[in-house]
Structure formats: structure tokens, C-alpha cells
Amino acid sequence: MGLNAEQRRRFEELSAARKKRSRTLAVERIKAEMREDIRDFDKRYEFAEEAVADKLKETLDALPCWKPGGIDFTRLEHREITPETAESRRVWFCSLCGSEEIFDVFVSGELSDFLSDYDIWSYYGAYMLLMFEDFGGFVYIDDNGKMTEAVI
């Protein structure tokens, strides 16, 4: 004997609420780990508010990708850069691979700080996209540490 329509609806609501709580707790755990792992985190970085996070997700979804974590640079104006040639600007950290919850964690800071803490940040995303604060472009760092700056 199965569930009737009302029981099924209630079960689905409870399941969705449990999944949302679980995801929220996992995101909060990641944020706590970042604060613990990264020197002077609260002095140099800050987490995105919900409206900014939503805009970042929308912008990321619109980027041309050739594989998960990989950007199709043939469709974007871009140039390779090095830490020495990178302009220091405020950026948003966006992980393009990792646990499902890491995709909901966005951190703002100076590009130079992310680059100096790269070994730690790469733990949170081997493919890293650092979106400029004005959303006009980004710095992409692949799993080998190669950096490409692109305009969108």
C-alpha cells in the first residue's frame, strides 16, 4: 500500500527541507574551515551576501564551458597572466570543482591575497575562477596553476 497524494506531498516537503538544512550546515562548515585555515581571514576576506551570490551563480552559468571546471576561452577575449603581471583588484572566489556545497561559497578579497594564499585556496577548488567585483571579467586558474584573464 503506497502513500496517498497528500502524504507524498508532505514527504517531499520534509525531504526537501532536510536536504536544504543539510546543505546549509555543510556550507557553514566550509566557511568555518576557511576562517580557520586562512591567516587573517576576517581582515582580508568576506563572504558574499545572498543577492551577490545569486548574481555570481547567474554569471557563472552564462560562461562558455568546454568541460566541468573548464572555460572555453575561444569564445572570450583573454590573455595569459602571471602573478607578476596580474593587476590587483577586488575579486570573488568561485570554485568550479569540488563538493556540491562549495559552489554556494563565494568570498571577496584582493586578487593579490588570493594569489599569495593560492595553496590554501586551491584546496577549495583546483579550478578557480576569481570574478572581478564589477562582473566585467575574471581570472581563471586551472589545476596546474596557469592563470588566464578574460573579459565578459
PDB file of N, CA, C and O in Angstrom, residues 81-134:
ATOM      1  N   ILE A  81      48.325  35.443 -17.906  1.00  0.00           N
ATOM      2  CA  ILE A  81      48.992  36.357 -16.992  1.00  0.00           C
ATOM      3  C   ILE A  81      49.814  35.546 -15.988  1.00  0.00           C
ATOM      4  O   ILE A  81      49.693  34.324 -15.910  1.00  0.00           O
ATOM      5  N   THR A  82      50.630  36.232 -15.258  1.00  0.00           N
ATOM      6  CA  THR A  82      51.418  35.637 -14.179  1.00  0.00           C
ATOM      7  C   THR A  82      51.122  36.435 -12.921  1.00  0.00           C
ATOM      8  O   THR A  82      50.567  37.541 -13.001  1.00  0.00           O
ATOM      9  N   PRO A  83      51.486  35.936 -11.766  1.00  0.00           N
ATOM     10  CA  PRO A  83      51.267  36.728 -10.544  1.00  0.00           C
ATOM     11  C   PRO A  83      51.919  38.120 -10.641  1.00  0.00           C
ATOM     12  O   PRO A  83      51.381  39.084 -10.119  1.00  0.00           O
ATOM     13  N   GLU A  84      53.034  38.215 -11.373  1.00  0.00           N
ATOM     14  CA  GLU A  84      53.722  39.499 -11.512  1.00  0.00           C
ATOM     15  C   GLU A  84      52.971  40.460 -12.433  1.00  0.00           C
ATOM     16  O   GLU A  84      53.060  41.675 -12.267  1.00  0.00           O
ATOM     17  N   THR A  85      52.241  39.943 -13.423  1.00  0.00           N
ATOM     18  CA  THR A  85      51.539  40.815 -14.373  1.00  0.00           C
ATOM     19  C   THR A  85      50.062  40.995 -14.023  1.00  0.00           C
ATOM     20  O   THR A  85      49.377  41.783 -14.670  1.00  0.00           O
ATOM     21  N   ALA A  86      49.589  40.293 -13.004  1.00  0.00           N
ATOM     22  CA  ALA A  86      48.179  40.403 -12.617  1.00  0.00           C
ATOM     23  C   ALA A  86      47.953  41.720 -11.887  1.00  0.00           C
ATOM     24  O   ALA A  86      48.683  42.062 -10.966  1.00  0.00           O
ATOM     25  N   GLU A  87      46.944  42.464 -12.325  1.00  0.00           N
ATOM     26  CA  GLU A  87      46.547  43.682 -11.618  1.00  0.00           C
ATOM     27  C   GLU A  87      45.830  43.281 -10.343  1.00  0.00           C
ATOM     28  O   GLU A  87      44.957  42.414 -10.363  1.00  0.00           O
ATOM     29  N   SER A  88      46.171  43.936  -9.249  1.00  0.00           N
ATOM     30  CA  SER A  88      45.458  43.617  -8.010  1.00  0.00           C
ATOM     31  C   SER A  88      44.135  44.369  -7.990  1.00  0.00           C
ATOM     32  O   SER A  88      44.108  45.592  -8.043  1.00  0.00           O
ATOM     33  N   ARG A  89      43.066  43.618  -7.986  1.00  0.00           N
ATOM     34  CA  ARG A  89      41.706  44.155  -7.950  1.00  0.00           C
ATOM     35  C   ARG A  89      40.906  43.321  -6.968  1.00  0.00           C
ATOM     36  O   ARG A  89      41.299  42.223  -6.608  1.00  0.00           O
ATOM     37  N   ARG A  90      39.762  43.825  -6.573  1.00  0.00           N
ATOM     38  CA  ARG A  90      38.868  43.031  -5.733  1.00  0.00           C
ATOM     39  C   ARG A  90      38.182  42.006  -6.612  1.00  0.00           C
ATOM     40  O   ARG A  90      37.739  42.311  -7.724  1.00  0.00           O
ATOM     41  N   VAL A  91      38.133  40.787  -6.117  1.00  0.00           N
ATOM     42  CA  VAL A  91      37.556  39.675  -6.864  1.00  0.00           C
ATOM     43  C   VAL A  91      36.691  38.828  -5.940  1.00  0.00           C
ATOM     44  O   VAL A  91      36.786  38.919  -4.714  1.00  0.00           O
ATOM     45  N   TRP A  92      35.875  37.992  -6.578  1.00  0.00           N
ATOM     46  CA  TRP A  92      35.070  36.997  -5.867  1.00  0.00           C
ATOM     47  C   TRP A  92      35.626  35.618  -6.184  1.00  0.00           C
ATOM     48  O   TRP A  92      35.762  35.264  -7.360  1.00  0.00           O
ATOM     49  N   PHE A  93      35.955  34.841  -5.173  1.00  0.00           N
ATOM     50  CA  PHE A  93      36.400  33.460  -5.332  1.00  0.00           C
ATOM     51  C   PHE A  93      35.199  32.602  -5.701  1.00  0.00           C
ATOM     52  O   PHE A  93      34.175  32.611  -5.021  1.00  0.00           O
ATOM     53  N   CYS A  94      35.336  31.842  -6.790  1.00  0.00           N
ATOM     54  CA  CYS A  94      34.302  30.913  -7.232  1.00  0.00           C
ATOM     55  C   CYS A  94      34.994  29.589  -7.548  1.00  0.00           C
ATOM     56  O   CYS A  94      35.857  29.535  -8.424  1.00  0.00           O
ATOM     57  N   SER A  95      34.628  28.539  -6.863  1.00  0.00           N
ATOM     58  CA  SER A  95      35.189  27.225  -7.148  1.00  0.00           C
ATOM     59  C   SER A  95      34.406  26.593  -8.284  1.00  0.00           C
ATOM     60  O   SER A  95      33.180  26.658  -8.307  1.00  0.00           O
ATOM     61  N   LEU A  96      35.117  25.991  -9.212  1.00  0.00           N
ATOM     62  CA  LEU A  96      34.470  25.326 -10.344  1.00  0.00           C
ATOM     63  C   LEU A  96      34.515  23.815 -10.241  1.00  0.00           C
ATOM     64  O   LEU A  96      34.110  23.119 -11.166  1.00  0.00           O
ATOM     65  N   CYS A  97      35.033  23.291  -9.143  1.00  0.00           N
ATOM     66  CA  CYS A  97      35.010  21.852  -8.906  1.00  0.00           C
ATOM     67  C   CYS A  97      35.077  21.619  -7.403  1.00  0.00           C
ATOM     68  O   CYS A  97      35.439  22.509  -6.644  1.00  0.00           O
ATOM     69  N   GLY A  98      34.698  20.454  -7.006  1.00  0.00           N
ATOM     70  CA  GLY A  98      34.726  20.121  -5.584  1.00  0.00           C
ATOM     71  C   GLY A  98      33.372  19.634  -5.115  1.00  0.00           C
ATOM     72  O   GLY A  98      32.511  19.274  -5.913  1.00  0.00           O
ATOM     73  N   SER A  99      33.187  19.664  -3.810  1.00  0.00           N
ATOM     74  CA  SER A  99      31.924  19.206  -3.247  1.00  0.00           C
ATOM     75  C   SER A  99      30.791  20.113  -3.712  1.00  0.00           C
ATOM     76  O   SER A  99      31.000  21.282  -4.051  1.00  0.00           O
ATOM     77  N   GLU A 100      29.592  19.583  -3.737  1.00  0.00           N
ATOM     78  CA  GLU A 100      28.425  20.335  -4.197  1.00  0.00           C
ATOM     79  C   GLU A 100      28.244  21.630  -3.408  1.00  0.00           C
ATOM     80  O   GLU A 100      27.872  22.661  -3.958  1.00  0.00           O
ATOM     81  N   GLU A 101      28.546  21.600  -2.130  1.00  0.00           N
ATOM     82  CA  GLU A 101      28.333  22.759  -1.263  1.00  0.00           C
ATOM     83  C   GLU A 101      29.306  23.898  -1.560  1.00  0.00           C
ATOM     84  O   GLU A 101      28.984  25.059  -1.345  1.00  0.00           O
ATOM     85  N   ILE A 102      30.510  23.593  -2.047  1.00  0.00           N
ATOM     86  CA  ILE A 102      31.498  24.644  -2.304  1.00  0.00           C
ATOM     87  C   ILE A 102      31.003  25.614  -3.370  1.00  0.00           C
ATOM     88  O   ILE A 102      31.406  26.769  -3.407  1.00  0.00           O
ATOM     89  N   PHE A 103      30.077  25.174  -4.225  1.00  0.00           N
ATOM     90  CA  PHE A 103      29.529  26.044  -5.255  1.00  0.00           C
ATOM     91  C   PHE A 103      28.637  27.135  -4.682  1.00  0.00           C
ATOM     92  O   PHE A 103      28.250  28.058  -5.394  1.00  0.00           O
ATOM     93  N   ASP A 104      28.302  27.041  -3.398  1.00  0.00           N
ATOM     94  CA  ASP A 104      27.491  28.060  -2.728  1.00  0.00           C
ATOM     95  C   ASP A 104      28.328  28.977  -1.849  1.00  0.00           C
ATOM     96  O   ASP A 104      27.783  29.789  -1.112  1.00  0.00           O
ATOM     97  N   VAL A 105      29.648  28.852  -1.912  1.00  0.00           N
ATOM     98  CA  VAL A 105      30.531  29.673  -1.081  1.00  0.00           C
ATOM     99  C   VAL A 105      31.292  30.631  -1.987  1.00  0.00           C
ATOM    100  O   VAL A 105      32.045  30.209  -2.860  1.00  0.00           O
ATOM    101  N   PHE A 106      31.065  31.920  -1.780  1.00  0.00           N
ATOM    102  CA  PHE A 106      31.741  32.965  -2.547  1.00  0.00           C
ATOM    103  C   PHE A 106      32.414  33.904  -1.562  1.00  0.00           C
ATOM    104  O   PHE A 106      31.796  34.351  -0.595  1.00  0.00           O
ATOM    105  N   VAL A 107      33.688  34.188  -1.824  1.00  0.00           N
ATOM    106  CA  VAL A 107      34.485  35.000  -0.912  1.00  0.00           C
ATOM    107  C   VAL A 107      35.094  36.156  -1.697  1.00  0.00           C
ATOM    108  O   VAL A 107      35.625  35.956  -2.796  1.00  0.00           O
ATOM    109  N   SER A 108      35.022  37.357  -1.125  1.00  0.00           N
ATOM    110  CA  SER A 108      35.600  38.545  -1.749  1.00  0.00           C
ATOM    111  C   SER A 108      36.910  38.911  -1.080  1.00  0.00           C
ATOM    112  O   SER A 108      37.063  38.756   0.136  1.00  0.00           O
ATOM    113  N   GLY A 109      37.841  39.392  -1.895  1.00  0.00           N
ATOM    114  CA  GLY A 109      39.122  39.854  -1.378  1.00  0.00           C
ATOM    115  C   GLY A 109      39.965  40.412  -2.512  1.00  0.00           C
ATOM    116  O   GLY A 109      39.527  40.469  -3.665  1.00  0.00           O
ATOM    117  N   GLU A 110      41.165  40.834  -2.181  1.00  0.00           N
ATOM    118  CA  GLU A 110      42.091  41.339  -3.191  1.00  0.00           C
ATOM    119  C   GLU A 110      42.700  40.157  -3.960  1.00  0.00           C
ATOM    120  O   GLU A 110      43.048  39.143  -3.359  1.00  0.00           O
ATOM    121  N   LEU A 111      42.829  40.326  -5.266  1.00  0.00           N
ATOM    122  CA  LEU A 111      43.434  39.285  -6.092  1.00  0.00           C
ATOM    123  C   LEU A 111      44.804  38.901  -5.542  1.00  0.00           C
ATOM    124  O   LEU A 111      45.130  37.710  -5.457  1.00  0.00           O
ATOM    125  N   SER A 112      45.582  39.872  -5.120  1.00  0.00           N
ATOM    126  CA  SER A 112      46.924  39.585  -4.595  1.00  0.00           C
ATOM    127  C   SER A 112      46.859  38.693  -3.356  1.00  0.00           C
ATOM    128  O   SER A 112      47.725  37.831  -3.169  1.00  0.00           O
ATOM    129  N   ASP A 113      45.830  38.854  -2.516  1.00  0.00           N
ATOM    130  CA  ASP A 113      45.691  37.989  -1.340  1.00  0.00           C
ATOM    131  C   ASP A 113      45.353  36.558  -1.749  1.00  0.00           C
ATOM    132  O   ASP A 113      45.901  35.601  -1.198  1.00  0.00           O
ATOM    133  N   PHE A 114      44.450  36.401  -2.724  1.00  0.00           N
ATOM    134  CA  PHE A 114      44.125  35.047  -3.192  1.00  0.00           C
ATOM    135  C   PHE A 114      45.352  34.365  -3.786  1.00  0.00           C
ATOM    136  O   PHE A 114      45.579  33.177  -3.563  1.00  0.00           O
ATOM    137  N   LEU A 115      46.156  35.135  -4.526  1.00  0.00           N
ATOM    138  CA  LEU A 115      47.351  34.552  -5.130  1.00  0.00           C
ATOM    139  C   LEU A 115      48.389  34.190  -4.077  1.00  0.00           C
ATOM    140  O   LEU A 115      49.037  33.146  -4.175  1.00  0.00           O
ATOM    141  N   SER A 116      48.533  35.021  -3.045  1.00  0.00           N
ATOM    142  CA  SER A 116      49.521  34.692  -2.003  1.00  0.00           C
ATOM    143  C   SER A 116      49.059  33.500  -1.159  1.00  0.00           C
ATOM    144  O   SER A 116      49.887  32.777  -0.616  1.00  0.00           O
ATOM    145  N   ASP A 117      47.759  33.284  -1.076  1.00  0.00           N
ATOM    146  CA  ASP A 117      47.202  32.145  -0.334  1.00  0.00           C
ATOM    147  C   ASP A 117      46.764  31.024  -1.272  1.00  0.00           C
ATOM    148  O   ASP A 117      45.956  30.174  -0.901  1.00  0.00           O
ATOM    149  N   TYR A 118      47.296  31.001  -2.485  1.00  0.00           N
ATOM    150  CA  TYR A 118      46.830  30.072  -3.516  1.00  0.00           C
ATOM    151  C   TYR A 118      46.837  28.614  -3.058  1.00  0.00           C
ATOM    152  O   TYR A 118      45.888  27.871  -3.334  1.00  0.00           O
ATOM    153  N   ASP A 119      47.878  28.190  -2.364  1.00  0.00           N
ATOM    154  CA  ASP A 119      47.953  26.786  -1.946  1.00  0.00           C
ATOM    155  C   ASP A 119      46.755  26.390  -1.087  1.00  0.00           C
ATOM    156  O   ASP A 119      46.237  25.280  -1.210  1.00  0.00           O
ATOM    157  N   ILE A 120      46.307  27.298  -0.253  1.00  0.00           N
ATOM    158  CA  ILE A 120      45.145  27.012   0.592  1.00  0.00           C
ATOM    159  C   ILE A 120      43.869  27.080  -0.238  1.00  0.00           C
ATOM    160  O   ILE A 120      43.017  26.192  -0.160  1.00  0.00           O
ATOM    161  N   TRP A 121      43.714  28.135  -1.063  1.00  0.00           N
ATOM    162  CA  TRP A 121      42.501  28.283  -1.860  1.00  0.00           C
ATOM    163  C   TRP A 121      42.336  27.135  -2.850  1.00  0.00           C
ATOM    164  O   TRP A 121      41.213  26.717  -3.127  1.00  0.00           O
ATOM    165  N   SER A 122      43.448  26.618  -3.378  1.00  0.00           N
ATOM    166  CA  SER A 122      43.332  25.526  -4.346  1.00  0.00           C
ATOM    167  C   SER A 122      42.753  24.268  -3.702  1.00  0.00           C
ATOM    168  O   SER A 122      42.179  23.420  -4.387  1.00  0.00           O
ATOM    169  N   TYR A 123      42.878  24.146  -2.399  1.00  0.00           N
ATOM    170  CA  TYR A 123      42.243  23.042  -1.677  1.00  0.00           C
ATOM    171  C   TYR A 123      40.722  23.118  -1.832  1.00  0.00           C
ATOM    172  O   TYR A 123      40.040  22.107  -1.908  1.00  0.00           O
ATOM    173  N   TYR A 124      40.192  24.342  -1.883  1.00  0.00           N
ATOM    174  CA  TYR A 124      38.745  24.543  -2.005  1.00  0.00           C
ATOM    175  C   TYR A 124      38.274  24.541  -3.452  1.00  0.00           C
ATOM    176  O   TYR A 124      37.082  24.608  -3.712  1.00  0.00           O
ATOM    177  N   GLY A 125      39.180  24.467  -4.384  1.00  0.00           N
ATOM    178  CA  GLY A 125      38.810  24.398  -5.789  1.00  0.00           C
ATOM    179  C   GLY A 125      40.031  24.387  -6.676  1.00  0.00           C
ATOM    180  O   GLY A 125      40.686  25.414  -6.842  1.00  0.00           O
ATOM    181  N   ALA A 126      40.360  23.229  -7.231  1.00  0.00           N
ATOM    182  CA  ALA A 126      41.536  23.124  -8.105  1.00  0.00           C
ATOM    183  C   ALA A 126      41.355  23.990  -9.348  1.00  0.00           C
ATOM    184  O   ALA A 126      42.316  24.532  -9.870  1.00  0.00           O
ATOM    185  N   TYR A 127      40.135  24.110  -9.843  1.00  0.00           N
ATOM    186  CA  TYR A 127      39.816  25.038 -10.919  1.00  0.00           C
ATOM    187  C   TYR A 127      39.148  26.220 -10.240  1.00  0.00           C
ATOM    188  O   TYR A 127      38.070  26.088  -9.665  1.00  0.00           O
ATOM    189  N   MET A 128      39.815  27.360 -10.289  1.00  0.00           N
ATOM    190  CA  MET A 128      39.366  28.517  -9.531  1.00  0.00           C
ATOM    191  C   MET A 128      39.061  29.667 -10.487  1.00  0.00           C
ATOM    192  O   MET A 128      39.827  29.940 -11.409  1.00  0.00           O
ATOM    193  N   LEU A 129      37.948  30.313 -10.262  1.00  0.00           N
ATOM    194  CA  LEU A 129      37.594  31.482 -11.044  1.00  0.00           C
ATOM    195  C   LEU A 129      37.471  32.639 -10.072  1.00  0.00           C
ATOM    196  O   LEU A 129      36.737  32.549  -9.093  1.00  0.00           O
ATOM    197  N   LEU A 130      38.230  33.697 -10.321  1.00  0.00           N
ATOM    198  CA  LEU A 130      38.204  34.885  -9.467  1.00  0.00           C
ATOM    199  C   LEU A 130      37.528  35.995 -10.267  1.00  0.00           C
ATOM    200  O   LEU A 130      38.138  36.638 -11.119  1.00  0.00           O
ATOM    201  N   MET A 131      36.226  36.165 -10.029  1.00  0.00           N
ATOM    202  CA  MET A 131      35.397  37.118 -10.770  1.00  0.00           C
ATOM    203  C   MET A 131      35.666  38.533 -10.261  1.00  0.00           C
ATOM    204  O   MET A 131      35.630  38.770  -9.056  1.00  0.00           O
ATOM    205  N   PHE A 132      35.946  39.466 -11.201  1.00  0.00           N
ATOM    206  CA  PHE A 132      36.144  40.848 -10.803  1.00  0.00           C
ATOM    207  C   PHE A 132      34.870  41.382 -10.159  1.00  0.00           C
ATOM    208  O   PHE A 132      33.760  41.010 -10.551  1.00  0.00           O
ATOM    209  N   GLU A 133      35.035  42.249  -9.200  1.00  0.00           N
ATOM    210  CA  GLU A 133      33.914  42.758  -8.422  1.00  0.00           C
ATOM    211  C   GLU A 133      32.839  43.425  -9.296  1.00  0.00           C
ATOM    212  O   GLU A 133      31.657  43.383  -8.969  1.00  0.00           O
ATOM    213  N   ASP A 134      33.250  43.992 -10.443  1.00  0.00           N
ATOM    214  CA  ASP A 134      32.272  44.638 -11.332  1.00  0.00           C
ATOM    215  C   ASP A 134      31.629  43.649 -12.320  1.00  0.00           C
ATOM    216  O   ASP A 134      30.849  44.054 -13.177  1.00  0.00           O
TER     217      ASP A 134
END
